[in-house]
PDB file of C-alpha atoms in Angstrom:
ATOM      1  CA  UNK A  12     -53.490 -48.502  59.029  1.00 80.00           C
ATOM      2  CA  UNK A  13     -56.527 -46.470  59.679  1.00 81.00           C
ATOM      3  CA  UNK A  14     -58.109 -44.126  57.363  1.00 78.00           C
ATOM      4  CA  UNK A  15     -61.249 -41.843  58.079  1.00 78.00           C
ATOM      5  CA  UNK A  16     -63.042 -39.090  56.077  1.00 82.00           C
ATOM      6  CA  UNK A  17     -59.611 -36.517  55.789  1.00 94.00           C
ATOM      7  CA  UNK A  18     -57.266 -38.832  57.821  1.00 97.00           C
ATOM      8  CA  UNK A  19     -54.922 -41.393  56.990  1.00 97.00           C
ATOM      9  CA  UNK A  20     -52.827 -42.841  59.622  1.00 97.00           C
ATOM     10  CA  UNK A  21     -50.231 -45.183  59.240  1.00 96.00           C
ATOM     11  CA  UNK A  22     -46.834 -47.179  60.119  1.00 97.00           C
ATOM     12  CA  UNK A  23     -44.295 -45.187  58.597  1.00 97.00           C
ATOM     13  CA  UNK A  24     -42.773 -47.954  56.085  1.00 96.00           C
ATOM     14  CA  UNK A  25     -41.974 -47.545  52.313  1.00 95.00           C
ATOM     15  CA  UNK A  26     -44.307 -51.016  51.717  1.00 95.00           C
ATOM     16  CA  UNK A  27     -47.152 -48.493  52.591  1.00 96.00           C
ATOM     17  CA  UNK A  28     -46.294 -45.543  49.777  1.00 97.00           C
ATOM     18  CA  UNK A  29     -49.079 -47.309  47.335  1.00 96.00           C
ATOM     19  CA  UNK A  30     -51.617 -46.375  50.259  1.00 97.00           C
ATOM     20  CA  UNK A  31     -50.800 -43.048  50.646  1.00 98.00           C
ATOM     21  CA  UNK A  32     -50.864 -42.263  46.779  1.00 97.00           C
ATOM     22  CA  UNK A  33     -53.761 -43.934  46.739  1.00 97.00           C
ATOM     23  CA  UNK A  34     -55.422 -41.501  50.009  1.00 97.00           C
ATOM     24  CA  UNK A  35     -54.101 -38.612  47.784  1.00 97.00           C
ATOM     25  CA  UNK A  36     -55.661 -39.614  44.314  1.00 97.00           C
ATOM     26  CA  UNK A  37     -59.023 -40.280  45.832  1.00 95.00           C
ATOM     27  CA  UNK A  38     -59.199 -36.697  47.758  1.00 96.00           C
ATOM     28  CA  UNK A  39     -57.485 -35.022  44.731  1.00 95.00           C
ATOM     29  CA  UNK A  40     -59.970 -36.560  43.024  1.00 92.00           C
ATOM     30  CA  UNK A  41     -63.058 -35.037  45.395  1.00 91.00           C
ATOM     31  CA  UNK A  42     -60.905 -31.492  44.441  1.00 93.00           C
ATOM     32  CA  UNK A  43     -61.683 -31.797  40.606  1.00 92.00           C
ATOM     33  CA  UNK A  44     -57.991 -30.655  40.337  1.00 95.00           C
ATOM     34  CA  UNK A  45     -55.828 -30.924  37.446  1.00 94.00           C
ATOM     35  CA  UNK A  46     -53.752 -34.074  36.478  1.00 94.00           C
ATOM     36  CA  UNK A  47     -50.962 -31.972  36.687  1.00 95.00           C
ATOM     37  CA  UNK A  48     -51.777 -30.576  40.545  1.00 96.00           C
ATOM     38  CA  UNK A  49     -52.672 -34.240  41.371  1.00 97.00           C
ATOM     39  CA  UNK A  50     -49.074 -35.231  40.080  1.00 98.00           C
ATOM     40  CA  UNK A  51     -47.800 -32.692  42.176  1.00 98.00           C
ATOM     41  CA  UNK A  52     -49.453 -33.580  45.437  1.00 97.00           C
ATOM     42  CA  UNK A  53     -48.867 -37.081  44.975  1.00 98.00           C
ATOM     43  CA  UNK A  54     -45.476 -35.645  43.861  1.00 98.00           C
ATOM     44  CA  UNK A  55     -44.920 -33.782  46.994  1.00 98.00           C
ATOM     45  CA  UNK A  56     -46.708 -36.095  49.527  1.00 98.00           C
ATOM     46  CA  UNK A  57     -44.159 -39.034  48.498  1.00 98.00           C
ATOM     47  CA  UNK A  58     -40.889 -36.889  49.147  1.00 97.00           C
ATOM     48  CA  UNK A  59     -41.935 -35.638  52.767  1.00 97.00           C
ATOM     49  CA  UNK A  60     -43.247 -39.825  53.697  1.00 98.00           C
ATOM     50  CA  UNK A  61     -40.153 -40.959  52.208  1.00 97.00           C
ATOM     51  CA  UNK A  62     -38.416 -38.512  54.283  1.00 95.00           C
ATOM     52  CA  UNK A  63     -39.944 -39.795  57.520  1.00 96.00           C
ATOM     53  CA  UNK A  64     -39.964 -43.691  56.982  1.00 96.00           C
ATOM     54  CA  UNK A  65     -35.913 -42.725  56.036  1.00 93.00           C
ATOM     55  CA  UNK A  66     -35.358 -40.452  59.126  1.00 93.00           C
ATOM     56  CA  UNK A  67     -38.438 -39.805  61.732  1.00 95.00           C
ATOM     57  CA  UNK A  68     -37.564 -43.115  63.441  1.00 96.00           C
ATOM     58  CA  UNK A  69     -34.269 -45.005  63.199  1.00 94.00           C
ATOM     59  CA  UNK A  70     -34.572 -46.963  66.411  1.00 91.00           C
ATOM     60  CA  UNK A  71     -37.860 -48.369  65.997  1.00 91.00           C
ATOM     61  CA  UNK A  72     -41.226 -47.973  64.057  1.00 94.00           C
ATOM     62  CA  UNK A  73     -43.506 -45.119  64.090  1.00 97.00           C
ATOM     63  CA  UNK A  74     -46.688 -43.874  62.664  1.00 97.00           C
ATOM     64  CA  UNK A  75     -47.318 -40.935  60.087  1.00 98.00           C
ATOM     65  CA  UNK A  76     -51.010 -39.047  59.538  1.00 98.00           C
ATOM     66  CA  UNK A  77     -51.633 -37.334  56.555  1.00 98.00           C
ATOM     67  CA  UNK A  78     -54.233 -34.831  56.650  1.00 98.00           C
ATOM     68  CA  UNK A  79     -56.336 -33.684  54.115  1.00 97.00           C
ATOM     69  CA  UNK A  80     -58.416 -30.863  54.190  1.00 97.00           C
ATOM     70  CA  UNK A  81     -60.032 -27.958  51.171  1.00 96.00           C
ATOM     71  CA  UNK A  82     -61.912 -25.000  50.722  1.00 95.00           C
ATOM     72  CA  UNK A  83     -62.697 -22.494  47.974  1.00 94.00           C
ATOM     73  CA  UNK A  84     -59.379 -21.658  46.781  1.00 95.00           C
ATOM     74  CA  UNK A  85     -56.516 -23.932  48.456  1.00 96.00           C
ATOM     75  CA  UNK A  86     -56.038 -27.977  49.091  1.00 97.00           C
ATOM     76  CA  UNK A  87     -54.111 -28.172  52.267  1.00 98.00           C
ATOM     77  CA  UNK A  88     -52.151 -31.788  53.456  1.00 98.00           C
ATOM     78  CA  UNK A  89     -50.397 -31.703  57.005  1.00 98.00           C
ATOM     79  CA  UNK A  90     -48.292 -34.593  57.458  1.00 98.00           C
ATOM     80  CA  UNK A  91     -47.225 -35.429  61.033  1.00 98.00           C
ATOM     81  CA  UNK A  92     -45.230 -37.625  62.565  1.00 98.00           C
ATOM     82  CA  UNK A  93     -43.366 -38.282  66.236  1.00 97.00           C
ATOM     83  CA  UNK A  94     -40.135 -38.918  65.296  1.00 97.00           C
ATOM     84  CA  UNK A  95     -36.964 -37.054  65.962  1.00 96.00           C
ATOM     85  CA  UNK A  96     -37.485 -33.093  65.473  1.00 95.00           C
ATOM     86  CA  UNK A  97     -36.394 -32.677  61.730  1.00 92.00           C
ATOM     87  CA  UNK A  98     -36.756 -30.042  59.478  1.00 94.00           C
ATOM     88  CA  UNK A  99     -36.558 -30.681  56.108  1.00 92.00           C
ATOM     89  CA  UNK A 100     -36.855 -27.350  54.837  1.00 93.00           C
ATOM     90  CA  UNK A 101     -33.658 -26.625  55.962  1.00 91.00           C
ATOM     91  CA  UNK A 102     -31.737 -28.979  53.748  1.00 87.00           C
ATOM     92  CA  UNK A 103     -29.452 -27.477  51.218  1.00 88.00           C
ATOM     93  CA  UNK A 104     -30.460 -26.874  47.529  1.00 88.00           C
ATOM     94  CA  UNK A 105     -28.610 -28.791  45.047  1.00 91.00           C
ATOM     95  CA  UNK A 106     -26.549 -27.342  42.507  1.00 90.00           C
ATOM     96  CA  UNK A 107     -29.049 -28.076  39.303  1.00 90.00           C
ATOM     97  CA  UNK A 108     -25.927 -26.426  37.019  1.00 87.00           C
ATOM     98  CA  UNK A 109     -23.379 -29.306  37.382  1.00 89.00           C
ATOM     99  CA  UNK A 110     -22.359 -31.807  34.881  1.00 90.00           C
ATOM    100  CA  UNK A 111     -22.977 -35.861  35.126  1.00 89.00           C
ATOM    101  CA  UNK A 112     -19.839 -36.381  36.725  1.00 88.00           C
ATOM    102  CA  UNK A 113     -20.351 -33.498  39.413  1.00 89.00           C
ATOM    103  CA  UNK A 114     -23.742 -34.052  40.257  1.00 89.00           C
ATOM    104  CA  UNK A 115     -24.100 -35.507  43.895  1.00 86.00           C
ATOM    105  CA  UNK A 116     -26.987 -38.117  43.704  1.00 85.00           C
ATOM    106  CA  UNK A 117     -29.909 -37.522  45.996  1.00 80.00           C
ATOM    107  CA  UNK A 118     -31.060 -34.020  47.681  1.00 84.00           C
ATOM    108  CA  UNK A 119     -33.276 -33.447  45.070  1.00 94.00           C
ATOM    109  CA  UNK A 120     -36.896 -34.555  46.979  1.00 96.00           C
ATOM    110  CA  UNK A 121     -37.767 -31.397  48.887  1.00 95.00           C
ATOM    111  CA  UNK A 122     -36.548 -29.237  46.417  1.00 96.00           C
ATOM    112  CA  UNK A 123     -39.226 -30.538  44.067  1.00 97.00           C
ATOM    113  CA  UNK A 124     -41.897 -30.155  46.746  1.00 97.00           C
ATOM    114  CA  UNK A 125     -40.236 -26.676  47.391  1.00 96.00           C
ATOM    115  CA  UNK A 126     -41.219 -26.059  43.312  1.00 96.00           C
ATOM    116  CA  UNK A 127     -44.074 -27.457  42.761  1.00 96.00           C
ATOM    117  CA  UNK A 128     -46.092 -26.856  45.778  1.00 97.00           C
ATOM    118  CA  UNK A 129     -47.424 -23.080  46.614  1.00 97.00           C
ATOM    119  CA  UNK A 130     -46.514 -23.183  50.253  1.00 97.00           C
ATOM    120  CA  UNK A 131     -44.717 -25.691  52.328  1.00 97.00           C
ATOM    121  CA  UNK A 132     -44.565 -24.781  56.147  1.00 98.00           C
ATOM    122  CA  UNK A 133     -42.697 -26.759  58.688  1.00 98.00           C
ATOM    123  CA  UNK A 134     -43.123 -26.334  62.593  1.00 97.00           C
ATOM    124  CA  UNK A 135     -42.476 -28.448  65.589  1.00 97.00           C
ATOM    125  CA  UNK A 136     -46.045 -28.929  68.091  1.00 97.00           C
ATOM    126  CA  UNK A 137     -44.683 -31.069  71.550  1.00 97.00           C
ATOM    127  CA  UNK A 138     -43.616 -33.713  69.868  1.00 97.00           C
ATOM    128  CA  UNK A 139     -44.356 -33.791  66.574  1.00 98.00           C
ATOM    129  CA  UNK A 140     -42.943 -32.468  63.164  1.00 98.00           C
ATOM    130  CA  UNK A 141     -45.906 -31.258  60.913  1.00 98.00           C
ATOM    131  CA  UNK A 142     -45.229 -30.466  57.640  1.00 98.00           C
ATOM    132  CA  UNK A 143     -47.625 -28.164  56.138  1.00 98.00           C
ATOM    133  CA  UNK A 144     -48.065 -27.869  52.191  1.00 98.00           C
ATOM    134  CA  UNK A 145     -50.928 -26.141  50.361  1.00 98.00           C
ATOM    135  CA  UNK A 146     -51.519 -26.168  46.838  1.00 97.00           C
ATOM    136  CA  UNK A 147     -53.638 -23.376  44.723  1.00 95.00           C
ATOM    137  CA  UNK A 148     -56.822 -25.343  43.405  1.00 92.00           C
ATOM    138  CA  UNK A 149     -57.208 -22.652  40.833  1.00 79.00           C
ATOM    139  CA  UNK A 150     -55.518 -22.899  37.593  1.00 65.00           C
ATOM    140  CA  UNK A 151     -53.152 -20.134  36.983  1.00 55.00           C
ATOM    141  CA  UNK A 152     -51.435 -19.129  33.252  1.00 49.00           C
ATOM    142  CA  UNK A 153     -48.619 -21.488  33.813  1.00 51.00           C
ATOM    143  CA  UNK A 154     -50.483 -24.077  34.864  1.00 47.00           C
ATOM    144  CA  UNK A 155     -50.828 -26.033  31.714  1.00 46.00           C
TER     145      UNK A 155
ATOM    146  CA  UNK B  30     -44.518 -50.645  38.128  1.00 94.00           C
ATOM    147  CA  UNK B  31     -43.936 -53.050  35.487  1.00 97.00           C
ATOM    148  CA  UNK B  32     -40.345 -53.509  33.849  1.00 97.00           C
ATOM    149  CA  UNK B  33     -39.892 -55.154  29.810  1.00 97.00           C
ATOM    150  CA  UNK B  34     -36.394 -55.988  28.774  1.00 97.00           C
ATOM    151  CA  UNK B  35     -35.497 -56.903  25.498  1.00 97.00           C
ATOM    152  CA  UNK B  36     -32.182 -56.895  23.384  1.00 95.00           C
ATOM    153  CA  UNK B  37     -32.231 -54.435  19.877  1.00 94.00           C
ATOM    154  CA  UNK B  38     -28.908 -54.504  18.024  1.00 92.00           C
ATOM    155  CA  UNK B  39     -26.701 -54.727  21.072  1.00 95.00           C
ATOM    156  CA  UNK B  40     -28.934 -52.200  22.523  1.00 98.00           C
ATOM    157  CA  UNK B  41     -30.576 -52.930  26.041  1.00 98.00           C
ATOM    158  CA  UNK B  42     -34.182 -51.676  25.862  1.00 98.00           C
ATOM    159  CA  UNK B  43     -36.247 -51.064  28.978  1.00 98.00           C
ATOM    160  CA  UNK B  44     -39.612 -50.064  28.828  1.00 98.00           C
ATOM    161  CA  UNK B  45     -40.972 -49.197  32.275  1.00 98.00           C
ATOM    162  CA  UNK B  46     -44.766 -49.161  32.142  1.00 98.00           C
ATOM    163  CA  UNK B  47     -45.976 -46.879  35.781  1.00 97.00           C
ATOM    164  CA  UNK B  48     -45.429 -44.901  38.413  1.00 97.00           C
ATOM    165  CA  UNK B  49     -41.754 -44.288  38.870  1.00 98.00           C
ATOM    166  CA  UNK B  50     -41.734 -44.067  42.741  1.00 98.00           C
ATOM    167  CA  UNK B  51     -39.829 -44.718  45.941  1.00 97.00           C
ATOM    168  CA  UNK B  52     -41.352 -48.138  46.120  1.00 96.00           C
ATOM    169  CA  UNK B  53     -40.693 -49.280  42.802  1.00 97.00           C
ATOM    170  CA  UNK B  54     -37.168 -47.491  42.325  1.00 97.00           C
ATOM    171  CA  UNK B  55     -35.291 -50.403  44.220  1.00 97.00           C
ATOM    172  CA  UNK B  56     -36.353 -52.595  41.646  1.00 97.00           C
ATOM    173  CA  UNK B  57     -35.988 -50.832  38.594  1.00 98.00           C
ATOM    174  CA  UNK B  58     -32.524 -49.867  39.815  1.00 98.00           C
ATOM    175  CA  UNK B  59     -31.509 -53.773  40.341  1.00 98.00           C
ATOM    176  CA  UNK B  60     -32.557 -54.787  36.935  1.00 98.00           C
ATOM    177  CA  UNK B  61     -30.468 -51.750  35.403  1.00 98.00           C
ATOM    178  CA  UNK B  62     -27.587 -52.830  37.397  1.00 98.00           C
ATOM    179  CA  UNK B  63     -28.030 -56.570  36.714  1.00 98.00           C
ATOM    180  CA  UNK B  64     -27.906 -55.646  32.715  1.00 98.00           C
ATOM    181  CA  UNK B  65     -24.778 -53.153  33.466  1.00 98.00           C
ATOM    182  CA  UNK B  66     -23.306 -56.399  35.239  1.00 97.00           C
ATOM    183  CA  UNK B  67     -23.806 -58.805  32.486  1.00 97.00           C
ATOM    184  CA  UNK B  68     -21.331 -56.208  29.835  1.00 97.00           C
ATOM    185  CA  UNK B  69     -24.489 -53.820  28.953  1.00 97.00           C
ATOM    186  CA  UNK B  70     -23.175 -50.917  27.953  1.00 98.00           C
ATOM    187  CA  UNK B  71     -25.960 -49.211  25.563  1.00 98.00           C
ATOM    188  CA  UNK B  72     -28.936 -48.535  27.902  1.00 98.00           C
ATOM    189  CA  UNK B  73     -32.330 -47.579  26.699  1.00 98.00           C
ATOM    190  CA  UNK B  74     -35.406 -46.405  28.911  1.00 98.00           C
ATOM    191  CA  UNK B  75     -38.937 -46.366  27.155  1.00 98.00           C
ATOM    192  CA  UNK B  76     -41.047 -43.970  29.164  1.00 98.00           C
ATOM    193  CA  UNK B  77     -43.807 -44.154  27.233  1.00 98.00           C
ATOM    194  CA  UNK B  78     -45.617 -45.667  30.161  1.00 98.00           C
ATOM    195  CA  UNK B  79     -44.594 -43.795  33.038  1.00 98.00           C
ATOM    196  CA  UNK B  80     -46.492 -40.784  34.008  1.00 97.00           C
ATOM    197  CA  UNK B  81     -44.637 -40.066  37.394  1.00 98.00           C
ATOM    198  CA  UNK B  82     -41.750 -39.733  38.583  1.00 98.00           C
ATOM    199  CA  UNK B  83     -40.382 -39.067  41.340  1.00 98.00           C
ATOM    200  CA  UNK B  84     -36.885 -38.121  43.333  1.00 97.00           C
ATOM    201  CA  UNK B  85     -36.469 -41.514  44.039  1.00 97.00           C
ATOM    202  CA  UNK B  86     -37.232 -41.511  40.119  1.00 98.00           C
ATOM    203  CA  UNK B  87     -34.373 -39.545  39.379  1.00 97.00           C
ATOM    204  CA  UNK B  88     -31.566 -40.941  42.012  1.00 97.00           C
ATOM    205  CA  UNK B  89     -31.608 -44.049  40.212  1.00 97.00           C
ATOM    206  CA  UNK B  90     -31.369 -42.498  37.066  1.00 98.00           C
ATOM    207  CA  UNK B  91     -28.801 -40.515  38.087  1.00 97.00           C
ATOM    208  CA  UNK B  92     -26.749 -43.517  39.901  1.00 97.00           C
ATOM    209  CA  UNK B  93     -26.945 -45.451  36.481  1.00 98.00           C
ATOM    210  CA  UNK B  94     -25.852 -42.693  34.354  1.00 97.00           C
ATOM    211  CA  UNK B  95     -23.048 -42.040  36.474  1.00 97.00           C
ATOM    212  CA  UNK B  96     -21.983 -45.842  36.507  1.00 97.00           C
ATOM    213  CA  UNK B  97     -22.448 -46.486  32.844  1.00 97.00           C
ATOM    214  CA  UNK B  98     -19.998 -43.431  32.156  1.00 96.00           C
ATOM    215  CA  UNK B  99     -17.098 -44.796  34.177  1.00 96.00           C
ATOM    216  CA  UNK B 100     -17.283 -48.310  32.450  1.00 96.00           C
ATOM    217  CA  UNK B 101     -17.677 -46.236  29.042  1.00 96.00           C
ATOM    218  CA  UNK B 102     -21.181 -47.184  28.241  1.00 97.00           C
ATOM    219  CA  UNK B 103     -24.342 -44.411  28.301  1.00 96.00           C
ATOM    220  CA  UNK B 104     -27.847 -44.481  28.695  1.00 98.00           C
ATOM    221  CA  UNK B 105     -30.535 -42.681  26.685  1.00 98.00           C
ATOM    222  CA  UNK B 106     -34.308 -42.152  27.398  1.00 98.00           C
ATOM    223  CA  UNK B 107     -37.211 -41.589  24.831  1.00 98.00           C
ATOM    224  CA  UNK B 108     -40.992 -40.956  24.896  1.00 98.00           C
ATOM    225  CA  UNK B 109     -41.035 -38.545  28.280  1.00 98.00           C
ATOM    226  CA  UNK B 110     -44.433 -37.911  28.993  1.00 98.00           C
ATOM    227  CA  UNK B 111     -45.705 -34.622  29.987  1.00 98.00           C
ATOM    228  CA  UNK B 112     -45.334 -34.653  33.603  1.00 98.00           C
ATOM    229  CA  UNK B 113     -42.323 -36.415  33.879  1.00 98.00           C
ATOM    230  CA  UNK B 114     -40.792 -34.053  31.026  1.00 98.00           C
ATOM    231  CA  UNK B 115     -41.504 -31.373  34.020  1.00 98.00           C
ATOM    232  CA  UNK B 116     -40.000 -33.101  36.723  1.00 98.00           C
ATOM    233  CA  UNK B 117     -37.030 -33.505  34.629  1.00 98.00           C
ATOM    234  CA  UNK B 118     -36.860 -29.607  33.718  1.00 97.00           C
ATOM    235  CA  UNK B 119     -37.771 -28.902  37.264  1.00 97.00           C
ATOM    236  CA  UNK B 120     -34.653 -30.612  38.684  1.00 96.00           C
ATOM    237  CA  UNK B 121     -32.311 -30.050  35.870  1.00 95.00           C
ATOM    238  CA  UNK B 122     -31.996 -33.715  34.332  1.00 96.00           C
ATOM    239  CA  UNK B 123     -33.182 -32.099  30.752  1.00 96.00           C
ATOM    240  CA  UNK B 124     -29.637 -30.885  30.707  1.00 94.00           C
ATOM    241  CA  UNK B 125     -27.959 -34.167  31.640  1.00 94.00           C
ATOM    242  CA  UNK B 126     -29.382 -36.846  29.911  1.00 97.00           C
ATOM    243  CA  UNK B 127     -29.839 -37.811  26.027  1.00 97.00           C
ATOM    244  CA  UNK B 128     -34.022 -38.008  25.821  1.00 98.00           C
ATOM    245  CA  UNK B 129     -34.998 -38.373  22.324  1.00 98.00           C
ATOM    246  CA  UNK B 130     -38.865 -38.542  21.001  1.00 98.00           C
ATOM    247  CA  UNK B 131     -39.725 -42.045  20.158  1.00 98.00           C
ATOM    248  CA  UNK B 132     -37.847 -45.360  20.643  1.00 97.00           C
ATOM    249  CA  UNK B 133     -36.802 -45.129  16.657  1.00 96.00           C
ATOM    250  CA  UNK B 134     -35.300 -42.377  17.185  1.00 97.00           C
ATOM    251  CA  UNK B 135     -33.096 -43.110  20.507  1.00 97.00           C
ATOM    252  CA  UNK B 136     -32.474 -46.595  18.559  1.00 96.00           C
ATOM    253  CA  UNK B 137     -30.744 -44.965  16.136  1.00 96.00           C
ATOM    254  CA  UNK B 138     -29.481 -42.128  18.582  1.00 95.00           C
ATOM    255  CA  UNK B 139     -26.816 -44.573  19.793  1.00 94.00           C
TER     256      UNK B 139
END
């Protein structure tokens, strides 16, 4: 695991999620955003690392860097990894109307990070999958 | 995350006192199981403590729910904090589950 100013880099395993929520608190932190954006980050950051340690590399290991990066109005995270080209933005919505019995468990991560993130961008660069998601520092009506 | 159990008039109480997240959910999901395992069929969750949750929150949740209601038992959740009230709303589990204010309450809920 390495971690500079904006950068944490490291082997993409679910032992290492307390890291990563720990990169995001401290920058969210440096923000001055709200507990409820910093629950969302941390919120949205999980779901996409998840994602990768579950399906960027499922012959061997592989690393993940999260980016972090501000200015006046936005907080910006691009998470990257080299794994096989996946994009998760393309997974179906689940059906939030269904009862108990009917409701398929699962599917639900990145349509969280879908709601409560601003702007989530995916894109493949050579041969990685970057996940883009920015987040509104200002606080809007609805915020609270 | 840290996980109490305790028994309350045949009523299995779990309080679970953190964040509710991927790495944690593995656990939490084991001890439910190991209760549902040993006959428990009333299922309480005390989330007074837990400001987070997350999807891997809400699979297990899910996955017990759905197991307790084919052996005829249910599970009921009280003191939702704000956030994870959201999450809930967010992804429809407001609809599905009993969530009742307090522990008093979802003690006498059942």
């Amino acid at each position: 695991m390495s971690e500079n100013n904006n950068c944490l880099t490291l082997e993409a395993s679910l032992k290492s999620l307390n890291a990563v929520h720990d990169f995001i608190l401290k920058k969210a932190a440096k923000a001055g955003l709200s507990r409820k954006k910093i629950n969302n980050l941390l919120l949205a950051v999980e779901e996409v690392y998840v994602n990768i340690t579950n399906y960027a590399y499922p012959n061997d290991k592989g690393k993940v860097s999260i980016y972090f990066s501000m200015d006046e109005k936005n907080v910006t995270l691009h998470i990257k990894d080299e794994g096989v080209p996946f994009n998760p933005l393309q997974a179906p919505e689940p059906d939030l109307a269904s009862s108990l019995k009917e409701r398929r468990v699962g599917g639900l991560g990145i349509f969280l990070v879908r709601k409560l993130i601003n702007d989530v961008r995916y894109e493949r660069d050579k041969q990685y999958n970057v996940l883009t998601l920015t987040l509104c520092r200002e606080k809007v009506e609805r915020d609270e | 995350m840290n996980i109490t159990q305790k028994q309350e008039g045949g009523i299995d109480i779990f309080s679970l006192n953190g964040r509710f997240d991927a790495h944690c959910a593995a656990d939490v999901e084991e001890k439910l199981n190991d209760a549902i395992s040993r006959g428990a069929r009333k299922l309480l969750l005390n989330l007074e403590g837990t400001e987070y949750i997350s999807s891997a929150g809400l699979r297990v949740l899910l996955a017990i729910a759905k197991k307790l209601k084919k052996e005829g038992g249910q599970i009921k959740l009280c003191s939702l904090q704000p956030y994870v009230q959201e999450v809930f709303d967010v992804a429809g589990f407001t609809q599905i589950f009993t969530i009742c204010k307090n522990l008093e309450e979802a003690v006498g809920d059942f």
